[in-house]
Tab-separated table of C-alpha atoms in Angstrom:
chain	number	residue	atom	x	y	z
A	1	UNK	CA	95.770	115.681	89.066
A	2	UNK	CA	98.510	113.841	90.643
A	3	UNK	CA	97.720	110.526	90.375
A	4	UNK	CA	98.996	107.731	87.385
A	5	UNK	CA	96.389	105.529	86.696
A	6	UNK	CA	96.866	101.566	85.735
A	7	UNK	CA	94.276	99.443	84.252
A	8	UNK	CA	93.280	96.595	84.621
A	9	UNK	CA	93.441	96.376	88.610
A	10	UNK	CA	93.750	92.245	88.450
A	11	UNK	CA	93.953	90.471	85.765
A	12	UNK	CA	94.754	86.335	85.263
A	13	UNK	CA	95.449	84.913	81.716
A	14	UNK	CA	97.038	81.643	80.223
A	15	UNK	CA	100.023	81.529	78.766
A	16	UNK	CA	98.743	81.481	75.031
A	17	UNK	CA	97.236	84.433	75.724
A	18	UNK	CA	97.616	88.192	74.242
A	19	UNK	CA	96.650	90.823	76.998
A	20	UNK	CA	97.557	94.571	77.451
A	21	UNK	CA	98.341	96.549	80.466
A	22	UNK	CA	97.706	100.286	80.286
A	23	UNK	CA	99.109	103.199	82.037
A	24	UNK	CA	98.102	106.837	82.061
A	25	UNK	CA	99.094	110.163	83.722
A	26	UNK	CA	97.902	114.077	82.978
A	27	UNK	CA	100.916	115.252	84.964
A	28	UNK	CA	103.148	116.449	81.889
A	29	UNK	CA	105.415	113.839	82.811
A	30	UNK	CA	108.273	113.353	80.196
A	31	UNK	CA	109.864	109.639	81.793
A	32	UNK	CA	107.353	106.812	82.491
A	33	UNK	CA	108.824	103.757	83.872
A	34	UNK	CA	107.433	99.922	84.139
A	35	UNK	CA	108.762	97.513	87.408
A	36	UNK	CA	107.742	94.472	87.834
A	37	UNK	CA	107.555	93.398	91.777
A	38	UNK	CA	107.509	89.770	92.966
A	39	UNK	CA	105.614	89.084	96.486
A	40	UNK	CA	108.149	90.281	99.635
A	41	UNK	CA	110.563	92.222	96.930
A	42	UNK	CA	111.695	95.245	95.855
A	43	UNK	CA	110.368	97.067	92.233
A	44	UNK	CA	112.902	95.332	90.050
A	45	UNK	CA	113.142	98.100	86.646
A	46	UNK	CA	111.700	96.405	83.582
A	47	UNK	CA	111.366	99.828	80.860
A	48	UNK	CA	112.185	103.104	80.949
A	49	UNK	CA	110.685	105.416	78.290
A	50	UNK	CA	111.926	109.326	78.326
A	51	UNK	CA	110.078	111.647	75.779
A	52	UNK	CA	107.852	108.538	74.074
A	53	UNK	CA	111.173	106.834	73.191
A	54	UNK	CA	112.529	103.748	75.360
A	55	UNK	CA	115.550	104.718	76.977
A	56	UNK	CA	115.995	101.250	78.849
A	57	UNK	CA	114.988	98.105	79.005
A	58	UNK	CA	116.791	96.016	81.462
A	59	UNK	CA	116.913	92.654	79.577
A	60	UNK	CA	113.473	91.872	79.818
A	61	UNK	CA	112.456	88.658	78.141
A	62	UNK	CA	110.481	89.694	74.760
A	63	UNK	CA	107.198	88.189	76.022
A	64	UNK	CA	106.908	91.941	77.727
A	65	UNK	CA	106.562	94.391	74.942
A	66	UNK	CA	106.709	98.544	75.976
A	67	UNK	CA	104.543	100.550	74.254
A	68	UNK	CA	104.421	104.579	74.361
A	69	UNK	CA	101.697	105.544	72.051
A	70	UNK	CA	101.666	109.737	73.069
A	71	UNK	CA	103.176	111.237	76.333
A	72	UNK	CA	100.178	110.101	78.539
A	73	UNK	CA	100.280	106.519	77.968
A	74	UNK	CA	101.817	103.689	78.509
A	75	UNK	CA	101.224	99.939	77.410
A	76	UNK	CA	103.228	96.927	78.726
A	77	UNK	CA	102.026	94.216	75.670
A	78	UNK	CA	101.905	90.373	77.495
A	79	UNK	CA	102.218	87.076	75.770
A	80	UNK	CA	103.309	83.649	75.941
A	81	UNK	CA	104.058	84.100	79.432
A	82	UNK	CA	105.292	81.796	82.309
A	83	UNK	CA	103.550	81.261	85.648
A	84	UNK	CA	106.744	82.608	87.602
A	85	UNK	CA	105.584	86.165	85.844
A	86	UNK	CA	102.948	86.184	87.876
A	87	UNK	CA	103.838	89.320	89.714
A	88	UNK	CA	102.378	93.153	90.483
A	89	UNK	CA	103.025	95.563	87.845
A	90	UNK	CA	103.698	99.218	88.313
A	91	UNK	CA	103.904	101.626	86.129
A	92	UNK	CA	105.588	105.101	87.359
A	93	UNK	CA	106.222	108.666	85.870
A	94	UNK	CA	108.345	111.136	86.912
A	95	UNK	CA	108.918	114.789	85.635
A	96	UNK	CA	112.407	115.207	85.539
A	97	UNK	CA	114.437	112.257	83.556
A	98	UNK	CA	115.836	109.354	85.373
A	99	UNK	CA	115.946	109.677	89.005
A	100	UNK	CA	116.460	113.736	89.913
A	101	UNK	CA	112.795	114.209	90.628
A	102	UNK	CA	109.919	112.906	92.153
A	103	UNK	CA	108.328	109.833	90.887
A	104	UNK	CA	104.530	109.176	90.814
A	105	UNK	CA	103.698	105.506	91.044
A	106	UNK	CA	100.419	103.966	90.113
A	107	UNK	CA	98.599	101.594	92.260
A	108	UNK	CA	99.545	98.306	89.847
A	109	UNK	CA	98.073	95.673	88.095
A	110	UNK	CA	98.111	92.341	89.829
A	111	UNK	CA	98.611	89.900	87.000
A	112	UNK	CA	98.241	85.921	87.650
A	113	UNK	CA	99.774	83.738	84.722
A	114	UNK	CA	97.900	80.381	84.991
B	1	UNK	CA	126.632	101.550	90.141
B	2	UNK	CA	125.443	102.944	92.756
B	3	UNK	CA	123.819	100.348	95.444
B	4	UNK	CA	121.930	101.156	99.061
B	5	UNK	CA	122.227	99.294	102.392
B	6	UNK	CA	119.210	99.688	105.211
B	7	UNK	CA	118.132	97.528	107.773
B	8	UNK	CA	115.787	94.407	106.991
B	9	UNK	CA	113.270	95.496	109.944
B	10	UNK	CA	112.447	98.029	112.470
B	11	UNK	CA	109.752	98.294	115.521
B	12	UNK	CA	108.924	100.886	116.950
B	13	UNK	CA	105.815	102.144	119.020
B	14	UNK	CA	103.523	104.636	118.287
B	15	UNK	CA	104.241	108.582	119.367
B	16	UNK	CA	107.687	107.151	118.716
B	17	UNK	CA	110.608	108.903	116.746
B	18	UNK	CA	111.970	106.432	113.980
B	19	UNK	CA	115.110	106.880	112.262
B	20	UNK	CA	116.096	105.034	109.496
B	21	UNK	CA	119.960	105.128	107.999
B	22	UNK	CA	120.495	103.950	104.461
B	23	UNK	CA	124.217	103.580	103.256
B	24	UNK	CA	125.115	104.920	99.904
B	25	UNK	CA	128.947	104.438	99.785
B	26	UNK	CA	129.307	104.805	95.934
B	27	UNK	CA	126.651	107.682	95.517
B	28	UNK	CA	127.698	109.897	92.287
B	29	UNK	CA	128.197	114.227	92.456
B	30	UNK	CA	125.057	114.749	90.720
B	31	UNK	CA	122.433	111.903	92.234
B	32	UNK	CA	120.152	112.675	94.589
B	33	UNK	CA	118.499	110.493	97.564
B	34	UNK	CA	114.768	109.591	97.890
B	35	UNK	CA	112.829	107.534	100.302
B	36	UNK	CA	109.927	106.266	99.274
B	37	UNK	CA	107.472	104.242	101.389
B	38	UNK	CA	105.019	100.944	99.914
B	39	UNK	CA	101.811	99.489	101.262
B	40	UNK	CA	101.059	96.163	100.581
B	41	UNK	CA	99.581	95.698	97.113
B	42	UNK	CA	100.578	99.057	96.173
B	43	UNK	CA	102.319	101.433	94.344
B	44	UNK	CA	105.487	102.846	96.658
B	45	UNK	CA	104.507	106.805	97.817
B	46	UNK	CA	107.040	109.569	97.426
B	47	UNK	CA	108.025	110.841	100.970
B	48	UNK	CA	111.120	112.871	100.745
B	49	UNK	CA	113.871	113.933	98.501
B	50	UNK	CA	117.316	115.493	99.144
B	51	UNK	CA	120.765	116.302	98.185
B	52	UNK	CA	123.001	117.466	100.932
B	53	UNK	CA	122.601	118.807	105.189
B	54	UNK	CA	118.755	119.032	105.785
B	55	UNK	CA	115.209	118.633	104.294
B	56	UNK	CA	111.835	118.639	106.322
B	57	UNK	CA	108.811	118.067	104.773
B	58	UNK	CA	105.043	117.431	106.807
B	59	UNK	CA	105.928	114.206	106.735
B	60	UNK	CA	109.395	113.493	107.558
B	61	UNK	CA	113.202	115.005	107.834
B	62	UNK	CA	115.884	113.671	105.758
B	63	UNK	CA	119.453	114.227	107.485
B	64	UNK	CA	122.568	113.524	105.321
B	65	UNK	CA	125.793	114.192	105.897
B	66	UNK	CA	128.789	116.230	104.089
B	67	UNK	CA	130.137	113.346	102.760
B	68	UNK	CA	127.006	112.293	101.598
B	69	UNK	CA	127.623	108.528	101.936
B	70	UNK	CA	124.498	107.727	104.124
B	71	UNK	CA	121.476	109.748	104.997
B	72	UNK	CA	118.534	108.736	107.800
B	73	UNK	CA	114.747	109.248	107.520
B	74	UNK	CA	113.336	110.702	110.342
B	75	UNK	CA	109.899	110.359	110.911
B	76	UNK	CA	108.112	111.429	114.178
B	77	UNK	CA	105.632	110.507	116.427
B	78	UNK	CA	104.939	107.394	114.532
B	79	UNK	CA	101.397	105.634	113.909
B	80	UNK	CA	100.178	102.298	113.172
B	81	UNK	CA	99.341	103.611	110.144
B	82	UNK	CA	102.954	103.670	109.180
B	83	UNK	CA	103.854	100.050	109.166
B	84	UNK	CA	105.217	99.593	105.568
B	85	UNK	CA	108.382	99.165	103.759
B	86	UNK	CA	110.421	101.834	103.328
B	87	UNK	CA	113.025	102.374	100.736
B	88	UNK	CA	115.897	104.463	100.494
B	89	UNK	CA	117.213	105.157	96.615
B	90	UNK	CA	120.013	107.088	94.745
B	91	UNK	CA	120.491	107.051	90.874
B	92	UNK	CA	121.483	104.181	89.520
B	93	UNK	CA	123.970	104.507	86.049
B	94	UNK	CA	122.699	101.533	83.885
B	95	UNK	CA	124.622	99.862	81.379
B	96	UNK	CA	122.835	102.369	78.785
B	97	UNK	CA	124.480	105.341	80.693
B	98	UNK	CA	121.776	106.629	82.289
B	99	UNK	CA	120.294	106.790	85.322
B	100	UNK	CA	117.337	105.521	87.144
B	101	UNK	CA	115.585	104.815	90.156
B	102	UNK	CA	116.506	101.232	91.106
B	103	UNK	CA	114.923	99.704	94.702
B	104	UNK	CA	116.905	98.069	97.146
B	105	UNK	CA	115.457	95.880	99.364
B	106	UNK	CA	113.850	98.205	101.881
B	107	UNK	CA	113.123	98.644	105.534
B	108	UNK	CA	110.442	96.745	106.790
B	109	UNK	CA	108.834	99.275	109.790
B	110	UNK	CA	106.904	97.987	112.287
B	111	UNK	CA	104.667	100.306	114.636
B	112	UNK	CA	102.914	98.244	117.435
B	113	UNK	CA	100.529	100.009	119.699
């Protein structure tokens, strides 16, 4: 099994609201990684998390709150956020630890802040 | 930190050869280069990975020199079906000291028929 699955596939919430986004991979992988990616842009690196503890976070607003619950999964915690966060979110896992190996990306959530 | 340079665009036609040269002036000893290609409204696909002279895969060839300061996907006889962005990456040292994939801002490959 090669693939890293994201749930939900679309999702659109207010900005009062709590939501989750989930992640999950069977591949053994020890890194998992959230980017967030704006319409005609690169992945811009949100959260890094090697072995279940977060090894980055690239000054993400705290409105976006990583979770690692067990080596599998991955949550990325929403709320209170802004229209211009409206964006695709992807989470990734990789064997190896920050950047030496081959990283397995899933297909994203689209998330629409209204 | 390490930071890549491609081209904005390409065309090409299919049953062409593309090449596409990334710069990587600042790369470190122990980073490796990876090209990785995106669909619209999805996650980016692995396609190749190396560290120095030569890699072939199914897919693609990655050439890269001994100085290592640029490298150029190769992928032949190109299809429709490989109009997408392509990015070129290199570790990135963040502030934390490690390092990480970061994206640049991709080649944009267009195949017409």
């Amino acid at each position: 099994d090669t693939e890293v699955t994201q749930t939900p596939k679309h999702l659109v919430m207010g900005m009062t609201n709590k939501k989750s986004l989930k992640c999950e991979q069977h591949m053994g992988h020890r890194a998992m990684y959230w980017y967030k990616q704006k319409a005609k842009k690169p992945p811009e690196l949100m959260f890094v998390y090697s072995y279940e503890k977060l090894s980055i976070n690239e000054s993400v607003p705290s409105r976006f709150s990583p979770e690692c619950p067990n080596s599998s999964l991955l949550n990325l915690h929403l709320h209170a956020l802004q229209p211009e966060d409206s964006a695709l979110y992807l989470c990734a896992s990789s064997q190896g630890v920050f950047g030496a190996t081959e990283a397995f990306f899933g297909q994203g959530t689209r998330l629409t802040v209204v | 930190l390490a930071k890549t340079t491609q081209p904005i665009s390409m065309d090409s036609y299919e049953g062409q050869e593309v090449n596409i040269t990334c710069s990587h002036n600042n790369i470190a000893t122990n980073d490796y280069i990876t090209w990785y290609q995106q669909f619209p409204s999805q996650g980016p696909r692995f396609i190749i990975q190396g560290y120095k002279t030569k890699v072939t895969n199914e897919v693609a060839s990655l050439f890269i020199p001994a100085d290592r300061k640029s490298s150029t996907l190769s992928l032949p006889r190109v299809s429709l079906s490989d109009t997408a962005v392509y990015y070129c990456l290199v570790g990135d040292r963040m502030n934390s000291g490690y390092s990480t994939l970061t994206f640049g801002k991709g080649t944009m490959l267009l195949v017409s028929p």
